[in-house]
Amino acid sequence: MTNNAPPTRIFKSAIHLLAGRGVTLINQLIYVPLMLSMWGKELYGEWLLLSAIPSFIELANGGISKVACVDMIKATARKDSKRFQQIVQTTCTLILLITFPVAMLLLVASATPIDSYLPFSSIDPFEVRVITFTFVANFILMQLSQIYDGMYQSFLSFARLVVLSNIERLATAVVVIIFVLRGATPIGVALTMTIMQFLFLLARSYDIHNVAEPWARSVMGFGIRHRSHELVRSLFRPAISYGLLPLCNAIRGGGILWIIGYALNPAAVALFSALRTLANSGGMLLSVVTQSISPELTVAVTSENHDLARLIFRKALQVVVVSSIFFAIGLFCAGGWIFALWTNRELQFDNQVFTLLLCVVIAKNFWSSALVVATSSNRHTRDTVFVLLGHLVALSGALVLVPLIGLPGAAISLLVCDIVISVFVIRRALILLEESSWNFLASFSPSSLIQLFSFIKQSSTTANHPVPQDHQL
């Protein structure tokens, strides 16, 4: 394959994703100081602990939506309408069957006195149960939306999906901020987020028909009639293993915060969360690279175009590595000033913890970018098991270090975890791409990095002057 259609699509998707990350970043710049000023450190810290609930509920579906997306892309490449319909309806059925029982267990658990294991003082037990129920509903809607996300990717309309997601993110942020300014409580904010999620689920269901190929428009509806037991068996192992990634996110996100809340106090939770949000701002922007290349890698691997797959992977990791370093240097120099301005000095900046968290972001960018090689072809079982083991070790380390040395202990645990995981995941990616370690390392030579800028320039030029439709992938 000699045309630039895949790089062009990747470039367009990356630009739209970057805009979305900019929206999220601006939202955080407004959201955090607003919450601190309107609610105070204690209530905001308790809200952060409760808002970690969706990351734990996500463990329920075992990554079914993400894994089904890969199969959906393969079915679309073959224009297999029967398989496409089976994937949509089987995925929908599994999400509902698996999520509801787990959600009910979570609601029962929320009925226990929360102050028996966490020092909650601003949110009473009834409010905890209402917020938990709202987050459960929000999560189910989010999972159904991911089925539509898979459809957009399978029709190679990922850039359009990103634009719609950006609109959703911006609209939700604006509505939430308005409600908080008008005195909304945590319950009101949780309900608002769920209502917005439902409205944009309806928007996706309408808009998908504008991008779907004619053969697929009649087979995209939700239902259970065309579910496939054979498909369940084929998706089971990769779905379960993919489901380990939300568990890892829950550990490094909510799990670490809960340990800090237990060992220290909610105010420490608010400080660590704010420091991590600022440190992650660069990594959050760079995650656009991984999301942009995933559909194209799936198509390249499915068509056995290993040369294109290796090219996409090398260029993506080059962008991540170079940009991570520049982001980290910039935040290291200006982080204290930004943090003081951002939080209106409500929180005391901790330079030691922040520096460690910048190193965590760089290390995590390595393995999270390399992991897309395995997940884009549903061959990620070994990788995700190792990632989970690494995060469990990090959680254990935090349990020991946080009571001893405070917040730096949490950052140190995450840093050691991410360095070890990066070595393993990158090695696995090279094996799957049939790439030698020497060729991979040579791609980071000065001459290769100079070629990277020419590659990006060529892709952006092609994006502004698209190739004819019959020449595209």
PDB file of N, CA, C and O in Angstrom, residues 21-81:
ATOM      1  N   ARG A  21      -9.115  17.089  23.953  1.00  0.00           N
ATOM      2  CA  ARG A  21      -8.286  17.143  25.158  1.00  0.00           C
ATOM      3  C   ARG A  21      -8.130  18.577  25.634  1.00  0.00           C
ATOM      4  O   ARG A  21      -8.055  18.855  26.826  1.00  0.00           O
ATOM      5  N   GLY A  22      -8.075  19.511  24.678  1.00  0.00           N
ATOM      6  CA  GLY A  22      -8.020  20.919  25.059  1.00  0.00           C
ATOM      7  C   GLY A  22      -9.274  21.340  25.796  1.00  0.00           C
ATOM      8  O   GLY A  22      -9.210  22.069  26.791  1.00  0.00           O
ATOM      9  N   VAL A  23     -10.427  20.849  25.327  1.00  0.00           N
ATOM     10  CA  VAL A  23     -11.693  21.135  26.024  1.00  0.00           C
ATOM     11  C   VAL A  23     -11.658  20.576  27.439  1.00  0.00           C
ATOM     12  O   VAL A  23     -12.052  21.243  28.402  1.00  0.00           O
ATOM     13  N   THR A  24     -11.189  19.334  27.558  1.00  0.00           N
ATOM     14  CA  THR A  24     -11.107  18.713  28.886  1.00  0.00           C
ATOM     15  C   THR A  24     -10.154  19.477  29.797  1.00  0.00           C
ATOM     16  O   THR A  24     -10.434  19.681  30.987  1.00  0.00           O
ATOM     17  N   LEU A  25      -9.025  19.895  29.245  1.00  0.00           N
ATOM     18  CA  LEU A  25      -8.044  20.632  30.043  1.00  0.00           C
ATOM     19  C   LEU A  25      -8.611  21.960  30.521  1.00  0.00           C
ATOM     20  O   LEU A  25      -8.467  22.336  31.693  1.00  0.00           O
ATOM     21  N   ILE A  26      -9.279  22.674  29.625  1.00  0.00           N
ATOM     22  CA  ILE A  26      -9.897  23.946  30.016  1.00  0.00           C
ATOM     23  C   ILE A  26     -10.971  23.703  31.077  1.00  0.00           C
ATOM     24  O   ILE A  26     -11.112  24.472  32.038  1.00  0.00           O
ATOM     25  N   ASN A  27     -11.718  22.616  30.888  1.00  0.00           N
ATOM     26  CA  ASN A  27     -12.741  22.265  31.862  1.00  0.00           C
ATOM     27  C   ASN A  27     -12.123  22.044  33.239  1.00  0.00           C
ATOM     28  O   ASN A  27     -12.656  22.505  34.256  1.00  0.00           O
ATOM     29  N   GLN A  28     -10.993  21.320  33.277  1.00  0.00           N
ATOM     30  CA  GLN A  28     -10.324  21.078  34.559  1.00  0.00           C
ATOM     31  C   GLN A  28      -9.814  22.378  35.174  1.00  0.00           C
ATOM     32  O   GLN A  28      -9.870  22.564  36.398  1.00  0.00           O
ATOM     33  N   LEU A  29      -9.317  23.267  34.329  1.00  0.00           N
ATOM     34  CA  LEU A  29      -8.809  24.547  34.835  1.00  0.00           C
ATOM     35  C   LEU A  29      -9.916  25.351  35.511  1.00  0.00           C
ATOM     36  O   LEU A  29      -9.664  26.113  36.443  1.00  0.00           O
ATOM     37  N   ILE A  30     -11.150  25.192  35.013  1.00  0.00           N
ATOM     38  CA  ILE A  30     -12.282  25.899  35.611  1.00  0.00           C
ATOM     39  C   ILE A  30     -12.919  25.078  36.727  1.00  0.00           C
ATOM     40  O   ILE A  30     -13.272  25.601  37.789  1.00  0.00           O
ATOM     41  N   TYR A  31     -13.046  23.775  36.478  1.00  0.00           N
ATOM     42  CA  TYR A  31     -13.815  22.886  37.349  1.00  0.00           C
ATOM     43  C   TYR A  31     -13.198  22.768  38.748  1.00  0.00           C
ATOM     44  O   TYR A  31     -13.898  22.902  39.758  1.00  0.00           O
ATOM     45  N   VAL A  32     -11.898  22.511  38.817  1.00  0.00           N
ATOM     46  CA  VAL A  32     -11.257  22.267  40.118  1.00  0.00           C
ATOM     47  C   VAL A  32     -11.332  23.487  41.036  1.00  0.00           C
ATOM     48  O   VAL A  32     -11.803  23.378  42.177  1.00  0.00           O
ATOM     49  N   PRO A  33     -10.874  24.666  40.595  1.00  0.00           N
ATOM     50  CA  PRO A  33     -10.994  25.818  41.510  1.00  0.00           C
ATOM     51  C   PRO A  33     -12.440  26.166  41.846  1.00  0.00           C
ATOM     52  O   PRO A  33     -12.727  26.637  42.948  1.00  0.00           O
ATOM     53  N   LEU A  34     -13.358  25.934  40.890  1.00  0.00           N
ATOM     54  CA  LEU A  34     -14.765  26.205  41.154  1.00  0.00           C
ATOM     55  C   LEU A  34     -15.289  25.298  42.262  1.00  0.00           C
ATOM     56  O   LEU A  34     -15.961  25.753  43.197  1.00  0.00           O
ATOM     57  N   MET A  35     -14.981  23.992  42.159  1.00  0.00           N
ATOM     58  CA  MET A  35     -15.428  23.048  43.176  1.00  0.00           C
ATOM     59  C   MET A  35     -14.816  23.376  44.539  1.00  0.00           C
ATOM     60  O   MET A  35     -15.487  23.295  45.576  1.00  0.00           O
ATOM     61  N   LEU A  36     -13.551  23.727  44.540  1.00  0.00           N
ATOM     62  CA  LEU A  36     -12.893  24.055  45.796  1.00  0.00           C
ATOM     63  C   LEU A  36     -13.525  25.289  46.451  1.00  0.00           C
ATOM     64  O   LEU A  36     -13.711  25.340  47.671  1.00  0.00           O
ATOM     65  N   SER A  37     -13.860  26.281  45.639  1.00  0.00           N
ATOM     66  CA  SER A  37     -14.423  27.511  46.201  1.00  0.00           C
ATOM     67  C   SER A  37     -15.887  27.337  46.607  1.00  0.00           C
ATOM     68  O   SER A  37     -16.330  27.918  47.598  1.00  0.00           O
ATOM     69  N   MET A  38     -16.648  26.526  45.835  1.00  0.00           N
ATOM     70  CA  MET A  38     -18.077  26.360  46.114  1.00  0.00           C
ATOM     71  C   MET A  38     -18.343  25.293  47.175  1.00  0.00           C
ATOM     72  O   MET A  38     -19.282  25.427  47.973  1.00  0.00           O
ATOM     73  N   TRP A  39     -17.550  24.227  47.176  1.00  0.00           N
ATOM     74  CA  TRP A  39     -17.805  23.100  48.070  1.00  0.00           C
ATOM     75  C   TRP A  39     -16.805  23.006  49.219  1.00  0.00           C
ATOM     76  O   TRP A  39     -17.130  22.453  50.259  1.00  0.00           O
ATOM     77  N   GLY A  40     -15.571  23.489  49.018  1.00  0.00           N
ATOM     78  CA  GLY A  40     -14.541  23.339  50.038  1.00  0.00           C
ATOM     79  C   GLY A  40     -13.744  22.049  49.847  1.00  0.00           C
ATOM     80  O   GLY A  40     -14.161  21.139  49.128  1.00  0.00           O
ATOM     81  N   LYS A  41     -12.596  21.963  50.507  1.00  0.00           N
ATOM     82  CA  LYS A  41     -11.696  20.816  50.328  1.00  0.00           C
ATOM     83  C   LYS A  41     -12.316  19.507  50.773  1.00  0.00           C
ATOM     84  O   LYS A  41     -12.164  18.474  50.119  1.00  0.00           O
ATOM     85  N   GLU A  42     -13.014  19.520  51.897  1.00  0.00           N
ATOM     86  CA  GLU A  42     -13.542  18.271  52.449  1.00  0.00           C
ATOM     87  C   GLU A  42     -14.623  17.672  51.538  1.00  0.00           C
ATOM     88  O   GLU A  42     -14.571  16.495  51.183  1.00  0.00           O
ATOM     89  N   LEU A  43     -15.615  18.478  51.166  1.00  0.00           N
ATOM     90  CA  LEU A  43     -16.695  17.976  50.321  1.00  0.00           C
ATOM     91  C   LEU A  43     -16.170  17.579  48.942  1.00  0.00           C
ATOM     92  O   LEU A  43     -16.574  16.549  48.386  1.00  0.00           O
ATOM     93  N   TYR A  44     -15.251  18.371  48.384  1.00  0.00           N
ATOM     94  CA  TYR A  44     -14.696  18.047  47.070  1.00  0.00           C
ATOM     95  C   TYR A  44     -13.896  16.747  47.128  1.00  0.00           C
ATOM     96  O   TYR A  44     -13.966  15.916  46.217  1.00  0.00           O
ATOM     97  N   GLY A  45     -13.134  16.542  48.202  1.00  0.00           N
ATOM     98  CA  GLY A  45     -12.392  15.296  48.362  1.00  0.00           C
ATOM     99  C   GLY A  45     -13.314  14.087  48.441  1.00  0.00           C
ATOM    100  O   GLY A  45     -13.042  13.035  47.853  1.00  0.00           O
ATOM    101  N   GLU A  46     -14.430  14.225  49.168  1.00  0.00           N
ATOM    102  CA  GLU A  46     -15.392  13.124  49.265  1.00  0.00           C
ATOM    103  C   GLU A  46     -16.069  12.869  47.919  1.00  0.00           C
ATOM    104  O   GLU A  46     -16.338  11.719  47.550  1.00  0.00           O
ATOM    105  N   TRP A  47     -16.362  13.935  47.159  1.00  0.00           N
ATOM    106  CA  TRP A  47     -16.936  13.778  45.825  1.00  0.00           C
ATOM    107  C   TRP A  47     -15.979  13.014  44.904  1.00  0.00           C
ATOM    108  O   TRP A  47     -16.404  12.165  44.112  1.00  0.00           O
ATOM    109  N   LEU A  48     -14.681  13.311  45.007  1.00  0.00           N
ATOM    110  CA  LEU A  48     -13.695  12.603  44.188  1.00  0.00           C
ATOM    111  C   LEU A  48     -13.693  11.109  44.499  1.00  0.00           C
ATOM    112  O   LEU A  48     -13.560  10.275  43.595  1.00  0.00           O
ATOM    113  N   LEU A  49     -13.833  10.769  45.770  1.00  0.00           N
ATOM    114  CA  LEU A  49     -13.869   9.353  46.138  1.00  0.00           C
ATOM    115  C   LEU A  49     -15.099   8.667  45.536  1.00  0.00           C
ATOM    116  O   LEU A  49     -15.008   7.545  45.018  1.00  0.00           O
ATOM    117  N   LEU A  50     -16.248   9.334  45.588  1.00  0.00           N
ATOM    118  CA  LEU A  50     -17.464   8.743  45.029  1.00  0.00           C
ATOM    119  C   LEU A  50     -17.421   8.701  43.500  1.00  0.00           C
ATOM    120  O   LEU A  50     -17.929   7.759  42.882  1.00  0.00           O
ATOM    121  N   SER A  51     -16.831   9.716  42.887  1.00  0.00           N
ATOM    122  CA  SER A  51     -16.793   9.748  41.425  1.00  0.00           C
ATOM    123  C   SER A  51     -15.852   8.698  40.851  1.00  0.00           C
ATOM    124  O   SER A  51     -15.808   8.497  39.636  1.00  0.00           O
ATOM    125  N   ALA A  52     -15.088   8.019  41.721  1.00  0.00           N
ATOM    126  CA  ALA A  52     -14.262   6.903  41.264  1.00  0.00           C
ATOM    127  C   ALA A  52     -15.087   5.632  41.069  1.00  0.00           C
ATOM    128  O   ALA A  52     -14.585   4.645  40.544  1.00  0.00           O
ATOM    129  N   ILE A  53     -16.365   5.656  41.494  1.00  0.00           N
ATOM    130  CA  ILE A  53     -17.217   4.462  41.400  1.00  0.00           C
ATOM    131  C   ILE A  53     -17.327   3.936  39.969  1.00  0.00           C
ATOM    132  O   ILE A  53     -17.204   2.722  39.748  1.00  0.00           O
ATOM    133  N   PRO A  54     -17.550   4.783  38.936  1.00  0.00           N
ATOM    134  CA  PRO A  54     -17.676   4.237  37.577  1.00  0.00           C
ATOM    135  C   PRO A  54     -16.470   3.434  37.121  1.00  0.00           C
ATOM    136  O   PRO A  54     -16.621   2.465  36.373  1.00  0.00           O
ATOM    137  N   SER A  55     -15.273   3.828  37.564  1.00  0.00           N
ATOM    138  CA  SER A  55     -14.093   3.070  37.151  1.00  0.00           C
ATOM    139  C   SER A  55     -14.102   1.664  37.724  1.00  0.00           C
ATOM    140  O   SER A  55     -13.561   0.729  37.121  1.00  0.00           O
ATOM    141  N   PHE A  56     -14.750   1.471  38.880  1.00  0.00           N
ATOM    142  CA  PHE A  56     -14.871   0.130  39.444  1.00  0.00           C
ATOM    143  C   PHE A  56     -16.012  -0.641  38.784  1.00  0.00           C
ATOM    144  O   PHE A  56     -15.913  -1.848  38.559  1.00  0.00           O
ATOM    145  N   ILE A  57     -17.124   0.057  38.454  1.00  0.00           N
ATOM    146  CA  ILE A  57     -18.231  -0.623  37.787  1.00  0.00           C
ATOM    147  C   ILE A  57     -17.793  -1.121  36.407  1.00  0.00           C
ATOM    148  O   ILE A  57     -18.273  -2.141  35.919  1.00  0.00           O
ATOM    149  N   GLU A  58     -16.872  -0.400  35.771  1.00  0.00           N
ATOM    150  CA  GLU A  58     -16.431  -0.757  34.428  1.00  0.00           C
ATOM    151  C   GLU A  58     -15.812  -2.148  34.385  1.00  0.00           C
ATOM    152  O   GLU A  58     -15.728  -2.770  33.326  1.00  0.00           O
ATOM    153  N   LEU A  59     -15.394  -2.646  35.531  1.00  0.00           N
ATOM    154  CA  LEU A  59     -14.843  -3.999  35.583  1.00  0.00           C
ATOM    155  C   LEU A  59     -15.908  -5.026  35.213  1.00  0.00           C
ATOM    156  O   LEU A  59     -15.590  -6.141  34.803  1.00  0.00           O
ATOM    157  N   ALA A  60     -17.187  -4.655  35.346  1.00  0.00           N
ATOM    158  CA  ALA A  60     -18.279  -5.614  35.167  1.00  0.00           C
ATOM    159  C   ALA A  60     -18.350  -6.168  33.752  1.00  0.00           C
ATOM    160  O   ALA A  60     -18.566  -7.360  33.559  1.00  0.00           O
ATOM    161  N   ASN A  61     -18.197  -5.315  32.741  1.00  0.00           N
ATOM    162  CA  ASN A  61     -18.420  -5.792  31.379  1.00  0.00           C
ATOM    163  C   ASN A  61     -17.188  -6.426  30.762  1.00  0.00           C
ATOM    164  O   ASN A  61     -17.238  -6.917  29.637  1.00  0.00           O
ATOM    165  N   GLY A  62     -16.069  -6.433  31.496  1.00  0.00           N
ATOM    166  CA  GLY A  62     -14.898  -7.155  31.014  1.00  0.00           C
ATOM    167  C   GLY A  62     -14.354  -6.675  29.687  1.00  0.00           C
ATOM    168  O   GLY A  62     -13.739  -7.445  28.948  1.00  0.00           O
ATOM    169  N   GLY A  63     -14.565  -5.432  29.330  1.00  0.00           N
ATOM    170  CA  GLY A  63     -14.021  -4.930  28.070  1.00  0.00           C
ATOM    171  C   GLY A  63     -14.745  -5.433  26.844  1.00  0.00           C
ATOM    172  O   GLY A  63     -14.189  -5.432  25.742  1.00  0.00           O
ATOM    173  N   ILE A  64     -16.000  -5.846  26.997  1.00  0.00           N
ATOM    174  CA  ILE A  64     -16.748  -6.419  25.878  1.00  0.00           C
ATOM    175  C   ILE A  64     -16.871  -5.423  24.727  1.00  0.00           C
ATOM    176  O   ILE A  64     -16.668  -5.768  23.556  1.00  0.00           O
ATOM    177  N   SER A  65     -17.199  -4.180  25.038  1.00  0.00           N
ATOM    178  CA  SER A  65     -17.399  -3.178  23.989  1.00  0.00           C
ATOM    179  C   SER A  65     -16.127  -2.955  23.178  1.00  0.00           C
ATOM    180  O   SER A  65     -16.174  -2.870  21.940  1.00  0.00           O
ATOM    181  N   LYS A  66     -14.989  -2.859  23.857  1.00  0.00           N
ATOM    182  CA  LYS A  66     -13.731  -2.595  23.164  1.00  0.00           C
ATOM    183  C   LYS A  66     -13.326  -3.765  22.278  1.00  0.00           C
ATOM    184  O   LYS A  66     -12.875  -3.592  21.143  1.00  0.00           O
ATOM    185  N   VAL A  67     -13.464  -4.978  22.795  1.00  0.00           N
ATOM    186  CA  VAL A  67     -13.086  -6.158  22.031  1.00  0.00           C
ATOM    187  C   VAL A  67     -14.023  -6.345  20.834  1.00  0.00           C
ATOM    188  O   VAL A  67     -13.595  -6.682  19.729  1.00  0.00           O
ATOM    189  N   ALA A  68     -15.324  -6.113  21.055  1.00  0.00           N
ATOM    190  CA  ALA A  68     -16.288  -6.242  19.964  1.00  0.00           C
ATOM    191  C   ALA A  68     -16.009  -5.227  18.865  1.00  0.00           C
ATOM    192  O   ALA A  68     -16.268  -5.498  17.682  1.00  0.00           O
ATOM    193  N   CYS A  69     -15.469  -4.073  19.227  1.00  0.00           N
ATOM    194  CA  CYS A  69     -15.146  -3.049  18.238  1.00  0.00           C
ATOM    195  C   CYS A  69     -14.137  -3.570  17.221  1.00  0.00           C
ATOM    196  O   CYS A  69     -14.249  -3.315  16.018  1.00  0.00           O
ATOM    197  N   VAL A  70     -13.133  -4.324  17.687  1.00  0.00           N
ATOM    198  CA  VAL A  70     -12.135  -4.883  16.782  1.00  0.00           C
ATOM    199  C   VAL A  70     -12.794  -5.846  15.803  1.00  0.00           C
ATOM    200  O   VAL A  70     -12.534  -5.812  14.592  1.00  0.00           O
ATOM    201  N   ASP A  71     -13.674  -6.734  16.311  1.00  0.00           N
ATOM    202  CA  ASP A  71     -14.380  -7.662  15.430  1.00  0.00           C
ATOM    203  C   ASP A  71     -15.322  -6.929  14.480  1.00  0.00           C
ATOM    204  O   ASP A  71     -15.536  -7.353  13.345  1.00  0.00           O
ATOM    205  N   MET A  72     -15.887  -5.808  14.938  1.00  0.00           N
ATOM    206  CA  MET A  72     -16.777  -5.021  14.100  1.00  0.00           C
ATOM    207  C   MET A  72     -16.010  -4.429  12.917  1.00  0.00           C
ATOM    208  O   MET A  72     -16.506  -4.391  11.783  1.00  0.00           O
ATOM    209  N   ILE A  73     -14.785  -3.959  13.171  1.00  0.00           N
ATOM    210  CA  ILE A  73     -13.949  -3.415  12.108  1.00  0.00           C
ATOM    211  C   ILE A  73     -13.628  -4.500  11.084  1.00  0.00           C
ATOM    212  O   ILE A  73     -13.665  -4.279   9.867  1.00  0.00           O
ATOM    213  N   LYS A  74     -13.328  -5.708  11.566  1.00  0.00           N
ATOM    214  CA  LYS A  74     -13.029  -6.824  10.659  1.00  0.00           C
ATOM    215  C   LYS A  74     -14.253  -7.182   9.818  1.00  0.00           C
ATOM    216  O   LYS A  74     -14.140  -7.428   8.612  1.00  0.00           O
ATOM    217  N   ALA A  75     -15.446  -7.211  10.446  1.00  0.00           N
ATOM    218  CA  ALA A  75     -16.667  -7.547   9.705  1.00  0.00           C
ATOM    219  C   ALA A  75     -16.974  -6.491   8.650  1.00  0.00           C
ATOM    220  O   ALA A  75     -17.423  -6.808   7.543  1.00  0.00           O
ATOM    221  N   THR A  76     -16.724  -5.233   8.977  1.00  0.00           N
ATOM    222  CA  THR A  76     -16.969  -4.157   8.023  1.00  0.00           C
ATOM    223  C   THR A  76     -16.014  -4.241   6.843  1.00  0.00           C
ATOM    224  O   THR A  76     -16.404  -3.997   5.690  1.00  0.00           O
ATOM    225  N   ALA A  77     -14.751  -4.593   7.111  1.00  0.00           N
ATOM    226  CA  ALA A  77     -13.786  -4.736   6.018  1.00  0.00           C
ATOM    227  C   ALA A  77     -14.220  -5.817   5.030  1.00  0.00           C
ATOM    228  O   ALA A  77     -13.942  -5.726   3.829  1.00  0.00           O
ATOM    229  N   ARG A  78     -14.941  -6.844   5.525  1.00  0.00           N
ATOM    230  CA  ARG A  78     -15.428  -7.930   4.661  1.00  0.00           C
ATOM    231  C   ARG A  78     -16.853  -7.684   4.184  1.00  0.00           C
ATOM    232  O   ARG A  78     -17.408  -8.507   3.454  1.00  0.00           O
ATOM    233  N   LYS A  79     -17.471  -6.571   4.639  1.00  0.00           N
ATOM    234  CA  LYS A  79     -18.881  -6.259   4.336  1.00  0.00           C
ATOM    235  C   LYS A  79     -19.792  -7.427   4.702  1.00  0.00           C
ATOM    236  O   LYS A  79     -20.723  -7.777   3.960  1.00  0.00           O
ATOM    237  N   ASP A  80     -19.526  -8.001   5.858  1.00  0.00           N
ATOM    238  CA  ASP A  80     -20.288  -9.149   6.351  1.00  0.00           C
ATOM    239  C   ASP A  80     -21.421  -8.630   7.245  1.00  0.00           C
ATOM    240  O   ASP A  80     -21.244  -8.441   8.451  1.00  0.00           O
ATOM    241  N   SER A  81     -22.600  -8.394   6.667  1.00  0.00           N
ATOM    242  CA  SER A  81     -23.707  -7.789   7.407  1.00  0.00           C
ATOM    243  C   SER A  81     -24.227  -8.708   8.517  1.00  0.00           C
ATOM    244  O   SER A  81     -24.608  -8.237   9.591  1.00  0.00           O
TER     245      SER A  81
END
